[in-house]
mmCIF file of C-alpha atoms and ligand atoms in Angstrom:
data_model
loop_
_atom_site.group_PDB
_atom_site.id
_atom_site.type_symbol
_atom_site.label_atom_id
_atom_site.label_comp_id
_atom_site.label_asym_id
_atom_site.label_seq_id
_atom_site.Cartn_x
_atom_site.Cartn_y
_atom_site.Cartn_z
ATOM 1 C CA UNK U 1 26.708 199.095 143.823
ATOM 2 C CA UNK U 2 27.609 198.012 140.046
ATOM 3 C CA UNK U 3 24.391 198.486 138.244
ATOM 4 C CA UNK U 4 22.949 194.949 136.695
ATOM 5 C CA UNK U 5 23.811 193.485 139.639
ATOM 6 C CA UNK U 6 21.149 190.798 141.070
ATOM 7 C CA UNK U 7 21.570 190.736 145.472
ATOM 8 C CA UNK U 8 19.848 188.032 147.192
ATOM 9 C CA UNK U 9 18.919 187.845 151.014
ATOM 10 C CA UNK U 10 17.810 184.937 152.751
ATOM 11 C CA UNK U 11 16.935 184.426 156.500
ATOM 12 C CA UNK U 12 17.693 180.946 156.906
ATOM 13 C CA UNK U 13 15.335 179.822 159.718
ATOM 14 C CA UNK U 14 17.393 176.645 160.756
ATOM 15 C CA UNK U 15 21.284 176.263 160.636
ATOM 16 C CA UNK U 16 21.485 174.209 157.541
ATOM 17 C CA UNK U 17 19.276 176.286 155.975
ATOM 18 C CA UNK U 18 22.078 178.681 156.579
ATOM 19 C CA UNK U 19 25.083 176.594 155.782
ATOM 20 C CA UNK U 20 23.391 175.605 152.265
ATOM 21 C CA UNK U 21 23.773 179.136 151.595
ATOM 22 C CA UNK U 22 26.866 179.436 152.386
ATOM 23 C CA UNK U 23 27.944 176.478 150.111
ATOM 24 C CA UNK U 24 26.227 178.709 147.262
ATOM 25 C CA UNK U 25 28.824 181.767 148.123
ATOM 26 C CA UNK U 26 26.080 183.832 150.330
ATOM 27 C CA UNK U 27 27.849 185.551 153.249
ATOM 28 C CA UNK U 28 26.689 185.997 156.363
ATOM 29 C CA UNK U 29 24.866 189.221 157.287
ATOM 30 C CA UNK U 30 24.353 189.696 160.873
ATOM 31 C CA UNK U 31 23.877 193.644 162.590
ATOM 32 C CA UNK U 32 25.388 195.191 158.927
ATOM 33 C CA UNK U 33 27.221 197.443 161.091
ATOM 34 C CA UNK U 34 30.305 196.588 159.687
ATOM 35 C CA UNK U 35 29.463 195.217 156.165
ATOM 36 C CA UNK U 36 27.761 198.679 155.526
ATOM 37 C CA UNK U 37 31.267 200.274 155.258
ATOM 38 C CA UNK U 38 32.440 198.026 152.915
ATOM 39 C CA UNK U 39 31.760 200.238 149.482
ATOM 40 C CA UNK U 40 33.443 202.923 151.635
ATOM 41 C CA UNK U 41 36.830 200.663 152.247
ATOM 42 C CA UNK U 42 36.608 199.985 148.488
ATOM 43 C CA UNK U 43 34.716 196.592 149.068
ATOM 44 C CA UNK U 44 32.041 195.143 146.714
ATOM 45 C CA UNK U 45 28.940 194.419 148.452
ATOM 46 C CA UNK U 46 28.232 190.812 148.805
ATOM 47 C CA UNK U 47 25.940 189.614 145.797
ATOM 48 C CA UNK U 48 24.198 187.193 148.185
ATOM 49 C CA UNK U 49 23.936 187.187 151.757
ATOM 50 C CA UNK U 50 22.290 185.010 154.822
ATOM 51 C CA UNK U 51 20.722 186.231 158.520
ATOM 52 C CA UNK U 52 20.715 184.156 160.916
ATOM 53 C CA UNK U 53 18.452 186.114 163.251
ATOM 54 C CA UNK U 54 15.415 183.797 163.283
ATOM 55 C CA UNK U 55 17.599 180.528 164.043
ATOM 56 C CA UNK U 56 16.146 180.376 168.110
ATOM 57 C CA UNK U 57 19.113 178.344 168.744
ATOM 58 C CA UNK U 58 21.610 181.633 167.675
ATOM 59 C CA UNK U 59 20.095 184.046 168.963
ATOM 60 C CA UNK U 60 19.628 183.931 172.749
ATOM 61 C CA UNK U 61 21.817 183.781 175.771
ATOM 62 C CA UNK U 62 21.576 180.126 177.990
ATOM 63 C CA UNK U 63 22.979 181.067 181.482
ATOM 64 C CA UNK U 64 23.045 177.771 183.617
ATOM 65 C CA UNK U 65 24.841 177.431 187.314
ATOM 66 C CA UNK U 66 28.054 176.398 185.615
ATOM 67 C CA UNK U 67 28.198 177.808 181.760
ATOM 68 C CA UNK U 68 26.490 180.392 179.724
ATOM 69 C CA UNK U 69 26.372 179.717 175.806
ATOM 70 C CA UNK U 70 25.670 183.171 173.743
ATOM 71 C CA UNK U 71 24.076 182.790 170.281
ATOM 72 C CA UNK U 72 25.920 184.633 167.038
ATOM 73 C CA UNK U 73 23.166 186.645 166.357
ATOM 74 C CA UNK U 74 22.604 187.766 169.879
ATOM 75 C CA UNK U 75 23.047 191.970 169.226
ATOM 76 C CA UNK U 76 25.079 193.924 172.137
ATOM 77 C CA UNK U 77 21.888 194.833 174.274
ATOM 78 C CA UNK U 78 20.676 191.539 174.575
ATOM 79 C CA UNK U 79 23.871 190.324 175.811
ATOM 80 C CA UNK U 80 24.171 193.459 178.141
ATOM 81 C CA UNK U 81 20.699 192.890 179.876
ATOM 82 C CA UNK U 82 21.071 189.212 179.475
ATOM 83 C CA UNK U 83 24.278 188.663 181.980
ATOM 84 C CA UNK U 84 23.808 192.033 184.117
ATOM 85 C CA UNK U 85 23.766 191.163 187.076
ATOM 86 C CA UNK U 86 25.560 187.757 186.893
ATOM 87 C CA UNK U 87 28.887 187.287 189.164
ATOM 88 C CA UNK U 88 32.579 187.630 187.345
ATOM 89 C CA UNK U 89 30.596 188.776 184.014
ATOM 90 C CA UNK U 90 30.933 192.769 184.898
ATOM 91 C CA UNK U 91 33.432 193.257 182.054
ATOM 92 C CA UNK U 92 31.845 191.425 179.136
ATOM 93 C CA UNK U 93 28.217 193.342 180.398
ATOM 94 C CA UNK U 94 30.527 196.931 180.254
ATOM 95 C CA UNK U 95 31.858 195.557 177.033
ATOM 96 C CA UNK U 96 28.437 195.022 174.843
ATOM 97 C CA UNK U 97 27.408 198.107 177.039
ATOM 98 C CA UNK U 98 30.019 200.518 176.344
ATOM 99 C CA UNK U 99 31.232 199.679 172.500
ATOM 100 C CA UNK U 100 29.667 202.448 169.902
ATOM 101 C CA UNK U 101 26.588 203.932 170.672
ATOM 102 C CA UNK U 102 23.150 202.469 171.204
ATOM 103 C CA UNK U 103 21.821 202.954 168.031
ATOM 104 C CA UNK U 104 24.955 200.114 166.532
ATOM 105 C CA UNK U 105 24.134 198.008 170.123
ATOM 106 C CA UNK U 106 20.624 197.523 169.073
ATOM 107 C CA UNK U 107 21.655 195.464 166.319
ATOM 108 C CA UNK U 108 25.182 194.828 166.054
ATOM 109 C CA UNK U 109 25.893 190.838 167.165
ATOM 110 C CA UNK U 110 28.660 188.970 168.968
ATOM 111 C CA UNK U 111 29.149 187.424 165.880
ATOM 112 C CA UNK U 112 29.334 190.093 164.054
ATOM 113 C CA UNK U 113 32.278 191.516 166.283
ATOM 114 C CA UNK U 114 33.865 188.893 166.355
ATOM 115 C CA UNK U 115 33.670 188.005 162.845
ATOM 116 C CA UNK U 116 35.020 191.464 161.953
ATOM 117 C CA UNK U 117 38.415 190.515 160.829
ATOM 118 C CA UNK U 118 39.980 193.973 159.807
ATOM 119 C CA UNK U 119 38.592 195.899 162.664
ATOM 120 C CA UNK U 120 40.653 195.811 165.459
ATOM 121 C CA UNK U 121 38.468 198.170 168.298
ATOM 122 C CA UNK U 122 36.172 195.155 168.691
ATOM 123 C CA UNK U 123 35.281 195.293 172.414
ATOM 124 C CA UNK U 124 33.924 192.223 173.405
ATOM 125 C CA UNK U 125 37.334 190.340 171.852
ATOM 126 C CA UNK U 126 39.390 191.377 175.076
ATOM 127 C CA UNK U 127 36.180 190.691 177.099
ATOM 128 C CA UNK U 128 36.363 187.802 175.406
ATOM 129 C CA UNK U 129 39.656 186.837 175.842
ATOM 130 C CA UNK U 130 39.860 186.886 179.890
ATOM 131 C CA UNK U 131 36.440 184.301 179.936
ATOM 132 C CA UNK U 132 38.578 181.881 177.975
ATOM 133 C CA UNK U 133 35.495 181.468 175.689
ATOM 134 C CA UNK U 134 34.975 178.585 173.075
ATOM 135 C CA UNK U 135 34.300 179.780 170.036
ATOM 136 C CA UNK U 136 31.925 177.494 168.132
ATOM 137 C CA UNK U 137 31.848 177.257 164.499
ATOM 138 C CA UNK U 138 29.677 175.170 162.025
ATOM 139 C CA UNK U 139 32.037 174.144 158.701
ATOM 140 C CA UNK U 140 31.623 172.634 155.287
ATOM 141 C CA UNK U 141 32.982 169.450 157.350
ATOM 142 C CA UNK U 142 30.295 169.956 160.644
ATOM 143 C CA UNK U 143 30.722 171.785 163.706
ATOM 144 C CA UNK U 144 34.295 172.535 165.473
ATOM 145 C CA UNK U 145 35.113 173.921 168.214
ATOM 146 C CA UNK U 146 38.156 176.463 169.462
ATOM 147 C CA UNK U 147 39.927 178.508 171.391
ATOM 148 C CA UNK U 148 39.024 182.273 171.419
ATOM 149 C CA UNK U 149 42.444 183.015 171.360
ATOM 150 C CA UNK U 150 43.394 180.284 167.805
ATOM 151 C CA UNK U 151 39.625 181.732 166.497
ATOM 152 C CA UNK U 152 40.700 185.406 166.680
ATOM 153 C CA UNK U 153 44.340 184.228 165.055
ATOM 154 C CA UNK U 154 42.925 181.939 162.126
ATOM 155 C CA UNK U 155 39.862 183.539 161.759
ATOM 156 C CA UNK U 156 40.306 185.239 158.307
ATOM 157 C CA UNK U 157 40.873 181.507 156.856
ATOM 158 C CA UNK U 158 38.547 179.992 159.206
ATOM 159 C CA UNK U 159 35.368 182.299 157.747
ATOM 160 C CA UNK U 160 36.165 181.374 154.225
ATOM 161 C CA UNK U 161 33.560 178.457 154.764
ATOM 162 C CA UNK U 162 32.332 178.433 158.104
ATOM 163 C CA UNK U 163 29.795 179.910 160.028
ATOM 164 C CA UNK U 164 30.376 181.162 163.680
ATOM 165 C CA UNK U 165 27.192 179.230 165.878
ATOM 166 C CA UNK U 166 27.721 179.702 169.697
ATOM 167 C CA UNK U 167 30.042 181.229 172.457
ATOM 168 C CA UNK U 168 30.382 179.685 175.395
ATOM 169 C CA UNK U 169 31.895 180.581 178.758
ATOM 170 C CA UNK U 170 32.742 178.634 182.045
ATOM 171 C CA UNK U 171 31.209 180.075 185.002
ATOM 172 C CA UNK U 172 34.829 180.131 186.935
ATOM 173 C CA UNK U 173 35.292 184.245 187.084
ATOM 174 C CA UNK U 174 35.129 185.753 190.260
ATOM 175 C CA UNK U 175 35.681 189.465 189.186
ATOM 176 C CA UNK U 176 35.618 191.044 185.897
ATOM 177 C CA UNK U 177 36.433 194.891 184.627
ATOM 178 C CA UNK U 178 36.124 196.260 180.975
ATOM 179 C CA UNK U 179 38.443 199.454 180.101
ATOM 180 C CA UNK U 180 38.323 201.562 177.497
ATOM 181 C CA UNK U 181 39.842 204.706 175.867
ATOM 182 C CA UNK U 182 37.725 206.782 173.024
ATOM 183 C CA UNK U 183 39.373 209.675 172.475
ATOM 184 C CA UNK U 184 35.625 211.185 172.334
ATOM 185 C CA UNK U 185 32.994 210.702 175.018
ATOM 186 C CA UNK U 186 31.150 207.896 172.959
ATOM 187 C CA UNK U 187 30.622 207.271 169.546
ATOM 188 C CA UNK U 188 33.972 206.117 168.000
ATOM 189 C CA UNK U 189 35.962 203.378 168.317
ATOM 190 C CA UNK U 190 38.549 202.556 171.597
ATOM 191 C CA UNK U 191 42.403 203.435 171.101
ATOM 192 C CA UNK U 192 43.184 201.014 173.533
ATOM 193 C CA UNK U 193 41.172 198.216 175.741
ATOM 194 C CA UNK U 194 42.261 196.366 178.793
ATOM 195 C CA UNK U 195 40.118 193.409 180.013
ATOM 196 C CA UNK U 196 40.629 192.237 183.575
ATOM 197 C CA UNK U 197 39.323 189.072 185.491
ATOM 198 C CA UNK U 198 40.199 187.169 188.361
ATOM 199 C CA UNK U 199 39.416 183.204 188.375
ATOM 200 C CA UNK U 200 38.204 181.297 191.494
ATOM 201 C CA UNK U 201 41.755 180.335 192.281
ATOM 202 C CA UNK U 202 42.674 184.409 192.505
ATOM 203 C CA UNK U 203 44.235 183.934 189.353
ATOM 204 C CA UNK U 204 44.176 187.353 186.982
ATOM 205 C CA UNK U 205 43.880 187.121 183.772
ATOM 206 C CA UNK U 206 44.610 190.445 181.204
ATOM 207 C CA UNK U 207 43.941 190.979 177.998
ATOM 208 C CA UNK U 208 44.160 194.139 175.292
ATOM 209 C CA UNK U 209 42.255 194.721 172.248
ATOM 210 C CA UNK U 210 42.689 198.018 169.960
ATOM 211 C CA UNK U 211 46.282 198.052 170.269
ATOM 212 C CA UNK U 212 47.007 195.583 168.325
ATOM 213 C CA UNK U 213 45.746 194.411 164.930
ATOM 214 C CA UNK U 214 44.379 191.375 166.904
ATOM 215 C CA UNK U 215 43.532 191.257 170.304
ATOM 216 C CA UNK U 216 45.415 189.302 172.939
ATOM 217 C CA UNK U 217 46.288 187.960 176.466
ATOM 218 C CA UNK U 218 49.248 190.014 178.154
ATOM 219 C CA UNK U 219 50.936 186.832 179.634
ATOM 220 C CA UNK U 220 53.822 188.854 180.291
ATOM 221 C CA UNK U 221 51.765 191.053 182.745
ATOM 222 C CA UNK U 222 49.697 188.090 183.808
ATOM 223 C CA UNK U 223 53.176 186.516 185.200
ATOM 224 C CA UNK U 224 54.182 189.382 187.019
ATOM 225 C CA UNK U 225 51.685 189.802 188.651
ATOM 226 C CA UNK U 226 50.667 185.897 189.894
ATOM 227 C CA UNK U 227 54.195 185.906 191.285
ATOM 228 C CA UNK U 228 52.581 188.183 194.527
ATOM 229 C CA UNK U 229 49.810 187.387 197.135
ATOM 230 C CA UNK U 230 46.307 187.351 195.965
ATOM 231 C CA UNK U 231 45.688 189.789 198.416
ATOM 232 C CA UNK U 232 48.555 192.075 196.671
ATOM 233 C CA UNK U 233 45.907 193.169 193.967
ATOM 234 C CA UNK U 234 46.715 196.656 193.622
ATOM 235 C CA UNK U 235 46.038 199.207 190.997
ATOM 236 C CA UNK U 236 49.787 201.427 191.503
ATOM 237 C CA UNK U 237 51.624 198.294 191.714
ATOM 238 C CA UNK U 238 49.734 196.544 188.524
ATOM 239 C CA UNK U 239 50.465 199.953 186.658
ATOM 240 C CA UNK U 240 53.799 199.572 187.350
ATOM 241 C CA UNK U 241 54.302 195.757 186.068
ATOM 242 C CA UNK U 242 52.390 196.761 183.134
ATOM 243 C CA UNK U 243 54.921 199.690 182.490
ATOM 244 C CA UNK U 244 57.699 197.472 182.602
ATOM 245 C CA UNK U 245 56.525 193.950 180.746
ATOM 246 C CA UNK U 246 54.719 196.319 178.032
ATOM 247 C CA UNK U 247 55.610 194.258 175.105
ATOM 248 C CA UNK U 248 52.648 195.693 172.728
ATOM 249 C CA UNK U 249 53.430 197.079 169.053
ATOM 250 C CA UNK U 250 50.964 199.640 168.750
ATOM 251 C CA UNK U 251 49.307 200.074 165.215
ATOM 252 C CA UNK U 252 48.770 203.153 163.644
ATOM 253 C CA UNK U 253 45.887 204.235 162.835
ATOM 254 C CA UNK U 254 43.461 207.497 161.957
ATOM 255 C CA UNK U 255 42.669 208.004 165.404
ATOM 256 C CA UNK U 256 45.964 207.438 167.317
ATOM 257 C CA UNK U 257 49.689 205.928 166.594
ATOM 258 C CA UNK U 258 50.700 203.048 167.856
ATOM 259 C CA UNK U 259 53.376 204.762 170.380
ATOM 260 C CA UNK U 260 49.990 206.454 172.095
ATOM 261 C CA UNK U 261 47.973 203.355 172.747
ATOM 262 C CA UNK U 262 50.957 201.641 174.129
ATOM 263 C CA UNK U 263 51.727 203.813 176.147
ATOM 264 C CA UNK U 264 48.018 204.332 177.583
ATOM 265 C CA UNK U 265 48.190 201.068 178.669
ATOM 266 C CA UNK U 266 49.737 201.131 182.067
ATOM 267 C CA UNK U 267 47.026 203.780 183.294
ATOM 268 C CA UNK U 268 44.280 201.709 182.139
ATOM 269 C CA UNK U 269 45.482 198.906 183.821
ATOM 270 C CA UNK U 270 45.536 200.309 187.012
ATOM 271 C CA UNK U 271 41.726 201.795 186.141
ATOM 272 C CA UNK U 272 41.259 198.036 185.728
ATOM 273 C CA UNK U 273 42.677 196.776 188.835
ATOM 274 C CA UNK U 274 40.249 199.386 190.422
ATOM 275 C CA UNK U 275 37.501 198.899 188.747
ATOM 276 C CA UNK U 276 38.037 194.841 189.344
ATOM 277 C CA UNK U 277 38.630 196.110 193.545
ATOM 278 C CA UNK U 278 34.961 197.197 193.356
ATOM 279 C CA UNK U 279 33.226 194.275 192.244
ATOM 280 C CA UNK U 280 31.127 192.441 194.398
ATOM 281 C CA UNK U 281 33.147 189.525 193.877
ATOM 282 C CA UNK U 282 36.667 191.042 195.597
ATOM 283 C CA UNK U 283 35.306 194.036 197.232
HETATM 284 C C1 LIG J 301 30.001 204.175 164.205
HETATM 285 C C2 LIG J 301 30.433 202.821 164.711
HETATM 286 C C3 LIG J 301 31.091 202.752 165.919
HETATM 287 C C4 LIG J 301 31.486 201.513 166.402
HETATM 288 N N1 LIG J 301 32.143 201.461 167.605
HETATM 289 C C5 LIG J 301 32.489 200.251 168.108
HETATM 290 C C6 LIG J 301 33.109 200.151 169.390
HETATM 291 O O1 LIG J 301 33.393 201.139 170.065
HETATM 292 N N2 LIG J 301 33.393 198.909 169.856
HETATM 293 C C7 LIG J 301 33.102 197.784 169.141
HETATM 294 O O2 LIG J 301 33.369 196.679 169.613
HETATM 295 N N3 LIG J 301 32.528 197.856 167.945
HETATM 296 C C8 LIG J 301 32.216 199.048 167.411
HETATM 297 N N4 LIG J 301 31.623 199.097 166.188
HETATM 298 C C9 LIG J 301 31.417 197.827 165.457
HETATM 299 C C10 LIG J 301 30.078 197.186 165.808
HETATM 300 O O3 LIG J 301 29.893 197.136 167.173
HETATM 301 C C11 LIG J 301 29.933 195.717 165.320
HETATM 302 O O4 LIG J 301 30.503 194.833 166.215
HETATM 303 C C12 LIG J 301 30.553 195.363 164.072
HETATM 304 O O5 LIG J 301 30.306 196.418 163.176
HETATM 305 C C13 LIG J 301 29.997 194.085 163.418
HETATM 306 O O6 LIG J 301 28.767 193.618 163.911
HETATM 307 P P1 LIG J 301 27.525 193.298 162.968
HETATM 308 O O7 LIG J 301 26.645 192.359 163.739
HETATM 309 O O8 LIG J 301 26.891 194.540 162.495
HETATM 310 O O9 LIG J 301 28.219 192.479 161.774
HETATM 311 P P2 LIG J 301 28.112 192.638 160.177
HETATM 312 O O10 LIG J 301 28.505 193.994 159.729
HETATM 313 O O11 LIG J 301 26.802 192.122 159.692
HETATM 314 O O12 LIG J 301 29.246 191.570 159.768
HETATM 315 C C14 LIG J 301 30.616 191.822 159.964
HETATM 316 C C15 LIG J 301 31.419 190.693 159.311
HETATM 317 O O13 LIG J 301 31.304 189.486 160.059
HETATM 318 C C16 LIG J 301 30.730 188.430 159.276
HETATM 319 N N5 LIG J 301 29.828 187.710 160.180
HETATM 320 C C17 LIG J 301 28.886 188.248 160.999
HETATM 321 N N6 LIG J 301 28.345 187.296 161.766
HETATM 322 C C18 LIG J 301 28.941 186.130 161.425
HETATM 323 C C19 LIG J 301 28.802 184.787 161.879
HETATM 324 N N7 LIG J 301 27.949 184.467 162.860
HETATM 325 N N8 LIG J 301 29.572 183.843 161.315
HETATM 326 C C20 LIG J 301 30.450 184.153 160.333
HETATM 327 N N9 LIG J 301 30.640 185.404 159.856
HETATM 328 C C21 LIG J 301 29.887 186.380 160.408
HETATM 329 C C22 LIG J 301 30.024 189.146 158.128
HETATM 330 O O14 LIG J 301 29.922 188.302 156.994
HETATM 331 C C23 LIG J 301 30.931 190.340 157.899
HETATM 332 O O15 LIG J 301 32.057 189.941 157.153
HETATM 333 C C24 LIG J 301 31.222 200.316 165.670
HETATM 334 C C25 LIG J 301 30.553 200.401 164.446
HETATM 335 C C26 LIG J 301 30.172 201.629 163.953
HETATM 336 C C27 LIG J 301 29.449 201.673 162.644
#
């Protein structure tokens, strides 16, 4: 921290409270999970920051019959406890259950993760992904809504003024599995992540985080494998589309190359077919 330096920290209690912050340069500060690092990457700390943990609105999970809407600032175990339970949600539960440890799931957010634009291992993007979530975002120029898929793309220009509000999620998932390879037990972050769900029409939908610099849905798999019978759902014959439409560029980084978590793919994806086999939804 350069010395002289004066830091200020507000917890804005309502959203504009929030947004008037950011209009005076404060970023936002949700878990600090992430933003912690920063000094390590070579990153100034922000000089002024906002938490938006005591805005009710952002930070609890709405499930109704036919939508659930997740607040930013809801942290990991919230969201895990929240939707246990709840039909074609298994993956995103395994996803704020399984990502770091508990000690960063205690107070890391959705937000947060998503919001996380250099850090590719972010679980619950995949898990994510296959809900075909809305992001919702409040702007300079009022709210907005998008895509997970265009958030996770623009998102780097997107944050430069915007705040990220609300998730939500159709309730049209039958089946959901979350997969993940640390190279460790628990503790660091996934090489690779594969993100399963099947839709009320027996569609399946894929997606892959950690492999990538940005997580994304493997329509090339998803293809293949709508082309056979619902009832064709098998993990040794998904494996084997997924070896042959594998059309990832793995990344390198410190804990694998991108030739290793593209090639892990194929096995995951058949622990994900399994996994999805199980649920209470297909089983
Ligand atoms: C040891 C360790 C292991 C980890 N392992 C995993 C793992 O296996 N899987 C995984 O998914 N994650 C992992 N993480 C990351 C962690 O789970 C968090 O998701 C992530 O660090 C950010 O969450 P946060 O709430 O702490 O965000 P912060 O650190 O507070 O913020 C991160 C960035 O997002 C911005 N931001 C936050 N919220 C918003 C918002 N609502 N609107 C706009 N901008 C926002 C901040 O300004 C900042 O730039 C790990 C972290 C650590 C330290």
């Amino acid at each position: 921290m350069a010395p002289g330096v004066e830091r200020s920290f507000t917890a804005a209690s309502t959203l504009e409270e929030a947004m008037a912050a950011r209009r005076q340069g404060a970023a936002v500060l949700a878990g600090g999970t992430c933003m912690m690092r920063d000094p390590r990457r070579g990153i100034d700390l922000p000089e002024a920051v906002v938490a938006l943990h005591r805005i009710p609105a952002l930070s609890k999970v709405e499930i109704e019959p036919d939508h659930v809407v997740i607040g930013a600032a809801v942290t990991h175990v919230v969201l895990g406890r929240a939707l246990h339970g709840a039909a074609g949600f298994e993956g995103l539960v395994a996803a704020a259950q399984g990502a770091a440890n508990p000690g960063i799931r205690r107070v890391a957010t959705v937000g947060g993760n998503l919001c996380a634009f250099d850090f590719a291992a972010a679980d619950l993007s995949p898990a994510l992904l296959v809900c075909e979530a809305t992001v919702e975002l409040e702007t300079f120029k009022g709210p907005k809504l998008l895509g997970i898929s265009d958030f996770l793309k623009d998102r780097h220009t997107l944050l430069t003024e915007a705040i990220v509000t609300r998730i939500h999620l159709r309730r049209d998932l039958i089946a959901s599995a979350h997969i993940r390879l640390p190279l460790r037990k628990a503790g660091d972050y996934p090489v690779a992540i594969v993100s399963l769900a099947v839709d009320k029409d027996k569609r399946c939908r894929i997606a892959v985080g950690s492999v990538e610099p940005v997580a994304r849905r493997w329509t090339a798999l998803e293809q293949a494998m709508a082309a056979g019978p619902p009832s064709a759902l098998d993990p040794e014959r998904a494996a084997g589309f997924a070896l042959e439409h594998n059309d990832f560029q793995g990344r390198d980084g410190r804990e694998a190359e991108g030739w290793y978590r593209r090639q892990v793919l194929p096995p995951l994806v058949k622990r994900g077919v399994a996994a999805l086999l199980k649920t209470e939804g297909l089983a």
